[in-house]
Amino acid sequence: MKTNRKLYATLFSILMLILSMPATAQNYWKNYNPNPFGLHIGYASKQWVTDFGLYKVKENLWGKEGKHLKGMQFGMTYHPITRFGLGAYTGLSFEIYMSSGSALGFDHFSEISGYLPIHASYTIPVGTRSDITVHGGLGLNYAFHGGFYDDDDYYDDEYGERRYYDDVSLRYGHDGWPERFNASLELGAQLRIKSLTLGATYSWGQTSHRLYSEGPHLESNQNKLAITLGWVVDSGW
């Protein structure tokens, strides 16, 4: 009997929520600024997937299976929305990855890259000051710097500045290493409460990276997960 009462109460709550959604949406769109800019910062993690036919290998650039290359993402977003909830989701971000290890004969790895999402979006109001956005489309990355280096590969130039040799640090773009450019298909979601946002985006890489140059048909794709916290500069609230 108690179970039935709980079930009826739950169904009644869901029904009331559905019935209240039109009024909530009307209040939401009445007060909403459709052209918000935002700032965000968060966690980024990626790995390379190589299809060997009978099995797939998922690894970071240190050659460790099942591991990810971890870093951070920060930048700005631009999310214009129409009165029907349809919109776009784009912006410009930077990603920084740094790690240390002993594999491959190197001591450290670092990458600095730019990121541009080109997404369509749909926003659903769930309160007068909150909403959920689902977005997806194309994601573009370009690595300005990426590669391995050793602790003992630094040198002092004529001005006394400490530098490291480019031939061991800048590996991206060469055979056996990732390309500098990477394109991905992406899907993400974002929760907004007043001016605060919490979002997550997953990327399925479409660019072929020749990490295994000895195989004529071995292609590696880069997949990525980003989880960010943000602040809407002009939310209209």
mmCIF file of C-alpha atoms in Angstrom:
data_model
loop_
_atom_site.group_PDB
_atom_site.id
_atom_site.type_symbol
_atom_site.label_atom_id
_atom_site.label_comp_id
_atom_site.label_asym_id
_atom_site.label_seq_id
_atom_site.Cartn_x
_atom_site.Cartn_y
_atom_site.Cartn_z
ATOM 1 C CA MET A 1 0.000 0.000 0.000
ATOM 2 C CA LYS A 2 2.813 2.377 0.886
ATOM 3 C CA THR A 3 4.535 1.481 -2.387
ATOM 4 C CA ASN A 4 1.411 2.407 -4.370
ATOM 5 C CA ARG A 5 1.145 5.745 -2.558
ATOM 6 C CA LYS A 6 4.743 6.573 -3.383
ATOM 7 C CA LEU A 7 4.159 5.621 -7.015
ATOM 8 C CA TYR A 8 1.025 7.789 -7.247
ATOM 9 C CA ALA A 9 2.839 10.692 -5.610
ATOM 10 C CA THR A 10 5.698 10.384 -8.090
ATOM 11 C CA LEU A 11 3.356 10.232 -11.080
ATOM 12 C CA PHE A 12 1.429 13.242 -9.766
ATOM 13 C CA SER A 13 4.660 15.234 -9.391
ATOM 14 C CA ILE A 14 5.699 14.383 -12.957
ATOM 15 C CA LEU A 15 2.256 15.397 -14.249
ATOM 16 C CA MET A 16 2.428 18.737 -12.427
ATOM 17 C CA LEU A 17 5.891 19.344 -13.876
ATOM 18 C CA ILE A 18 4.658 18.681 -17.415
ATOM 19 C CA LEU A 19 1.632 20.935 -16.949
ATOM 20 C CA SER A 20 3.796 23.743 -15.577
ATOM 21 C CA MET A 21 6.347 23.636 -18.420
ATOM 22 C CA PRO A 22 4.447 25.958 -20.833
ATOM 23 C CA ALA A 23 4.169 28.650 -18.149
ATOM 24 C CA THR A 24 7.795 28.155 -17.174
ATOM 25 C CA ALA A 25 8.882 28.440 -20.792
ATOM 26 C CA GLN A 26 6.809 31.597 -21.280
ATOM 27 C CA ASN A 27 8.392 33.298 -18.250
ATOM 28 C CA TYR A 28 11.822 32.099 -19.299
ATOM 29 C CA TRP A 29 11.762 33.411 -22.862
ATOM 30 C CA LYS A 30 10.208 36.693 -21.699
ATOM 31 C CA ASN A 31 13.247 37.548 -19.565
ATOM 32 C CA TYR A 32 16.010 35.821 -21.515
ATOM 33 C CA ASN A 33 18.773 37.615 -23.405
ATOM 34 C CA PRO A 34 19.273 35.535 -26.595
ATOM 35 C CA ASN A 35 22.944 36.496 -27.140
ATOM 36 C CA PRO A 36 24.982 35.475 -24.095
ATOM 37 C CA PHE A 37 28.763 35.405 -23.984
ATOM 38 C CA GLY A 38 30.379 33.149 -21.428
ATOM 39 C CA LEU A 39 33.681 32.162 -19.853
ATOM 40 C CA HIS A 40 34.590 28.633 -18.816
ATOM 41 C CA ILE A 41 37.379 26.531 -17.369
ATOM 42 C CA GLY A 42 37.604 22.826 -16.740
ATOM 43 C CA TYR A 43 39.098 19.385 -17.171
ATOM 44 C CA ALA A 44 40.055 17.817 -20.507
ATOM 45 C CA SER A 45 41.098 14.237 -21.193
ATOM 46 C CA LYS A 46 41.913 12.540 -24.473
ATOM 47 C CA GLN A 47 43.343 9.348 -25.911
ATOM 48 C CA TRP A 48 44.163 7.849 -29.285
ATOM 49 C CA VAL A 49 42.261 4.828 -30.635
ATOM 50 C CA THR A 50 43.915 2.592 -33.261
ATOM 51 C CA ASP A 51 41.924 -0.078 -35.094
ATOM 52 C CA PHE A 52 44.033 -3.196 -35.711
ATOM 53 C CA GLY A 53 41.140 -5.075 -37.308
ATOM 54 C CA LEU A 54 40.469 -7.777 -34.718
ATOM 55 C CA TYR A 55 40.919 -5.396 -31.790
ATOM 56 C CA LYS A 56 41.347 -1.740 -30.933
ATOM 57 C CA VAL A 57 44.080 -0.154 -28.829
ATOM 58 C CA LYS A 58 43.200 2.892 -26.705
ATOM 59 C CA GLU A 59 46.227 4.690 -25.321
ATOM 60 C CA ASN A 60 47.853 7.963 -24.415
ATOM 61 C CA LEU A 61 50.954 9.178 -26.241
ATOM 62 C CA TRP A 62 53.190 7.390 -23.733
ATOM 63 C CA GLY A 63 51.990 4.080 -25.198
ATOM 64 C CA LYS A 64 50.056 3.087 -22.049
ATOM 65 C CA GLU A 65 46.871 1.235 -22.943
ATOM 66 C CA GLY A 66 43.656 2.387 -21.297
ATOM 67 C CA LYS A 67 45.262 5.636 -20.125
ATOM 68 C CA HIS A 68 44.368 9.206 -21.050
ATOM 69 C CA LEU A 69 46.346 12.370 -21.612
ATOM 70 C CA LYS A 70 44.963 14.812 -19.020
ATOM 71 C CA GLY A 71 44.893 18.575 -19.074
ATOM 72 C CA MET A 72 42.718 21.675 -18.807
ATOM 73 C CA GLN A 73 40.502 23.720 -21.122
ATOM 74 C CA PHE A 74 39.634 27.413 -20.728
ATOM 75 C CA GLY A 75 38.207 30.148 -22.915
ATOM 76 C CA MET A 76 35.018 31.889 -24.012
ATOM 77 C CA THR A 77 31.720 30.679 -25.462
ATOM 78 C CA TYR A 78 29.088 32.343 -27.622
ATOM 79 C CA HIS A 79 25.612 30.821 -27.411
ATOM 80 C CA PRO A 80 22.872 32.750 -29.262
ATOM 81 C CA ILE A 81 19.374 31.281 -28.890
ATOM 82 C CA THR A 82 16.112 32.008 -30.731
ATOM 83 C CA ARG A 83 12.727 32.263 -29.019
ATOM 84 C CA PHE A 84 12.031 28.659 -30.036
ATOM 85 C CA GLY A 85 15.055 27.269 -28.213
ATOM 86 C CA LEU A 86 17.103 26.633 -31.340
ATOM 87 C CA GLY A 87 20.518 28.213 -31.500
ATOM 88 C CA ALA A 88 24.247 27.885 -32.023
ATOM 89 C CA TYR A 89 27.080 26.988 -29.675
ATOM 90 C CA THR A 90 30.584 28.163 -30.487
ATOM 91 C CA GLY A 91 33.519 30.062 -28.999
ATOM 92 C CA LEU A 92 37.283 29.885 -28.704
ATOM 93 C CA SER A 93 39.227 27.935 -26.095
ATOM 94 C CA PHE A 94 42.764 26.846 -25.304
ATOM 95 C CA GLU A 95 43.850 23.454 -24.033
ATOM 96 C CA ILE A 96 47.019 22.634 -22.105
ATOM 97 C CA TYR A 97 48.268 19.101 -21.473
ATOM 98 C CA MET A 98 51.360 18.250 -19.415
ATOM 99 C CA SER A 99 52.630 14.905 -18.154
ATOM 100 C CA SER A 100 55.790 13.125 -17.097
ATOM 101 C CA GLY A 101 57.003 9.572 -17.546
ATOM 102 C CA SER A 102 59.891 7.345 -18.493
ATOM 103 C CA ALA A 103 58.545 5.609 -21.613
ATOM 104 C CA LEU A 104 59.770 6.216 -25.165
ATOM 105 C CA GLY A 105 63.089 7.565 -23.875
ATOM 106 C CA PHE A 106 61.644 10.945 -22.829
ATOM 107 C CA ASP A 107 60.929 12.593 -19.472
ATOM 108 C CA HIS A 108 58.092 15.042 -20.173
ATOM 109 C CA PHE A 109 55.288 15.817 -22.597
ATOM 110 C CA SER A 110 53.464 19.093 -23.213
ATOM 111 C CA GLU A 111 50.832 20.339 -25.640
ATOM 112 C CA ILE A 112 49.203 23.733 -26.189
ATOM 113 C CA SER A 113 46.315 23.825 -28.647
ATOM 114 C CA GLY A 114 43.357 25.931 -29.716
ATOM 115 C CA TYR A 115 39.797 24.622 -29.854
ATOM 116 C CA LEU A 116 36.787 25.859 -31.861
ATOM 117 C CA PRO A 117 33.347 24.187 -31.585
ATOM 118 C CA ILE A 118 30.825 24.747 -34.388
ATOM 119 C CA HIS A 119 27.593 23.326 -32.969
ATOM 120 C CA ALA A 120 23.838 23.578 -33.342
ATOM 121 C CA SER A 121 21.960 23.677 -30.041
ATOM 122 C CA TYR A 122 18.524 23.265 -28.500
ATOM 123 C CA THR A 123 17.671 24.781 -25.120
ATOM 124 C CA ILE A 124 14.923 23.531 -22.804
ATOM 125 C CA PRO A 125 13.869 25.781 -19.878
ATOM 126 C CA VAL A 126 13.460 23.862 -16.614
ATOM 127 C CA GLY A 127 12.755 26.891 -14.437
ATOM 128 C CA THR A 128 12.430 30.650 -14.666
ATOM 129 C CA ARG A 129 16.194 30.939 -14.118
ATOM 130 C CA SER A 130 17.568 27.643 -15.358
ATOM 131 C CA ASP A 131 17.797 25.617 -18.549
ATOM 132 C CA ILE A 132 19.347 22.551 -20.151
ATOM 133 C CA THR A 133 21.073 22.816 -23.530
ATOM 134 C CA VAL A 134 21.958 19.943 -25.826
ATOM 135 C CA HIS A 135 24.462 20.783 -28.563
ATOM 136 C CA GLY A 136 26.411 18.942 -31.207
ATOM 137 C CA GLY A 137 28.370 19.385 -34.395
ATOM 138 C CA LEU A 138 31.968 19.802 -35.461
ATOM 139 C CA GLY A 139 34.969 20.439 -33.217
ATOM 140 C CA LEU A 140 38.296 21.762 -34.540
ATOM 141 C CA ASN A 141 41.635 21.567 -32.720
ATOM 142 C CA TYR A 142 45.039 22.879 -33.757
ATOM 143 C CA ALA A 143 48.181 22.145 -31.732
ATOM 144 C CA PHE A 144 50.517 25.156 -31.617
ATOM 145 C CA HIS A 145 53.019 23.054 -29.714
ATOM 146 C CA GLY A 146 53.100 19.354 -28.901
ATOM 147 C CA GLY A 147 55.798 16.846 -28.147
ATOM 148 C CA PHE A 148 58.251 15.217 -25.766
ATOM 149 C CA TYR A 149 61.445 16.551 -24.244
ATOM 150 C CA ASP A 150 64.091 15.476 -21.731
ATOM 151 C CA ASP A 151 65.355 17.168 -18.602
ATOM 152 C CA ASP A 152 68.889 17.221 -19.981
ATOM 153 C CA ASP A 153 67.996 18.623 -23.412
ATOM 154 C CA TYR A 154 68.050 22.240 -22.273
ATOM 155 C CA TYR A 155 70.776 24.692 -23.109
ATOM 156 C CA ASP A 156 71.629 28.293 -22.264
ATOM 157 C CA ASP A 157 71.654 30.726 -25.170
ATOM 158 C CA GLU A 158 73.948 33.724 -25.534
ATOM 159 C CA TYR A 159 71.646 35.812 -23.313
ATOM 160 C CA GLY A 160 71.615 33.279 -20.492
ATOM 161 C CA GLU A 161 68.053 32.169 -21.242
ATOM 162 C CA ARG A 162 67.309 28.476 -20.758
ATOM 163 C CA ARG A 163 65.859 26.820 -23.880
ATOM 164 C CA TYR A 164 65.273 23.319 -25.170
ATOM 165 C CA TYR A 165 66.078 21.798 -28.544
ATOM 166 C CA ASP A 166 63.252 21.865 -31.067
ATOM 167 C CA ASP A 167 64.296 18.600 -32.686
ATOM 168 C CA VAL A 168 63.306 16.611 -29.584
ATOM 169 C CA SER A 169 60.366 18.692 -28.371
ATOM 170 C CA LEU A 170 58.260 19.506 -31.425
ATOM 171 C CA ARG A 171 57.038 16.139 -32.618
ATOM 172 C CA TYR A 172 53.501 16.886 -33.816
ATOM 173 C CA GLY A 173 53.167 16.833 -37.581
ATOM 174 C CA HIS A 174 55.960 14.293 -38.174
ATOM 175 C CA ASP A 175 55.637 10.614 -39.114
ATOM 176 C CA GLY A 176 54.705 8.438 -36.162
ATOM 177 C CA TRP A 177 53.228 11.372 -34.211
ATOM 178 C CA PRO A 178 49.816 13.090 -34.178
ATOM 179 C CA GLU A 179 48.879 15.688 -36.761
ATOM 180 C CA ARG A 180 48.692 19.276 -35.558
ATOM 181 C CA PHE A 181 45.115 19.594 -36.860
ATOM 182 C CA ASN A 182 42.283 17.429 -35.583
ATOM 183 C CA ALA A 183 38.582 17.451 -36.530
ATOM 184 C CA SER A 184 35.914 15.689 -34.451
ATOM 185 C CA LEU A 185 32.204 15.006 -34.317
ATOM 186 C CA GLU A 186 30.932 16.202 -30.942
ATOM 187 C CA LEU A 187 27.942 15.946 -28.634
ATOM 188 C CA GLY A 188 27.500 17.883 -25.422
ATOM 189 C CA ALA A 189 25.095 19.084 -22.755
ATOM 190 C CA GLN A 190 25.014 22.091 -20.459
ATOM 191 C CA LEU A 191 23.062 22.947 -17.317
ATOM 192 C CA ARG A 192 22.612 26.635 -16.539
ATOM 193 C CA ILE A 193 21.398 27.991 -13.189
ATOM 194 C CA LYS A 194 21.228 31.773 -13.271
ATOM 195 C CA SER A 195 24.664 32.826 -14.570
ATOM 196 C CA LEU A 196 26.489 29.607 -13.662
ATOM 197 C CA THR A 197 26.931 26.714 -16.084
ATOM 198 C CA LEU A 198 28.089 23.104 -15.879
ATOM 199 C CA GLY A 199 28.837 21.409 -19.179
ATOM 200 C CA ALA A 200 30.323 18.286 -20.718
ATOM 201 C CA THR A 201 31.319 17.525 -24.312
ATOM 202 C CA TYR A 202 32.568 14.303 -25.887
ATOM 203 C CA SER A 203 34.493 14.265 -29.163
ATOM 204 C CA TRP A 204 34.878 11.402 -31.654
ATOM 205 C CA GLY A 205 37.959 12.108 -33.753
ATOM 206 C CA GLN A 206 37.661 12.014 -37.546
ATOM 207 C CA THR A 207 41.223 12.970 -38.499
ATOM 208 C CA SER A 208 43.591 10.088 -39.212
ATOM 209 C CA HIS A 209 46.828 10.160 -37.199
ATOM 210 C CA ARG A 210 49.658 7.838 -38.287
ATOM 211 C CA LEU A 211 50.977 6.778 -34.887
ATOM 212 C CA TYR A 212 51.978 3.384 -36.279
ATOM 213 C CA SER A 213 53.910 4.198 -39.440
ATOM 214 C CA GLU A 214 54.956 0.567 -39.965
ATOM 215 C CA GLY A 215 51.361 -0.411 -40.864
ATOM 216 C CA PRO A 216 50.114 0.915 -44.233
ATOM 217 C CA HIS A 217 46.464 0.939 -43.128
ATOM 218 C CA LEU A 218 46.758 1.642 -39.422
ATOM 219 C CA GLU A 219 45.006 4.888 -38.562
ATOM 220 C CA SER A 220 44.554 6.393 -35.114
ATOM 221 C CA ASN A 221 41.740 8.729 -34.060
ATOM 222 C CA GLN A 222 41.773 11.139 -31.148
ATOM 223 C CA ASN A 223 38.786 11.058 -28.746
ATOM 224 C CA LYS A 224 38.299 13.676 -26.028
ATOM 225 C CA LEU A 225 36.139 14.451 -22.998
ATOM 226 C CA ALA A 226 35.828 17.952 -21.532
ATOM 227 C CA ILE A 227 33.959 18.903 -18.338
ATOM 228 C CA THR A 228 33.747 22.622 -17.594
ATOM 229 C CA LEU A 229 32.355 25.179 -15.166
ATOM 230 C CA GLY A 230 31.335 28.527 -16.611
ATOM 231 C CA TRP A 231 29.841 31.929 -16.058
ATOM 232 C CA VAL A 232 27.510 33.706 -18.487
ATOM 233 C CA VAL A 233 28.689 37.295 -18.854
ATOM 234 C CA ASP A 234 25.277 38.644 -19.912
ATOM 235 C CA SER A 235 22.558 36.154 -18.989
ATOM 236 C CA GLY A 236 19.723 38.703 -18.937
ATOM 237 C CA TRP A 237 18.842 37.763 -15.341
#
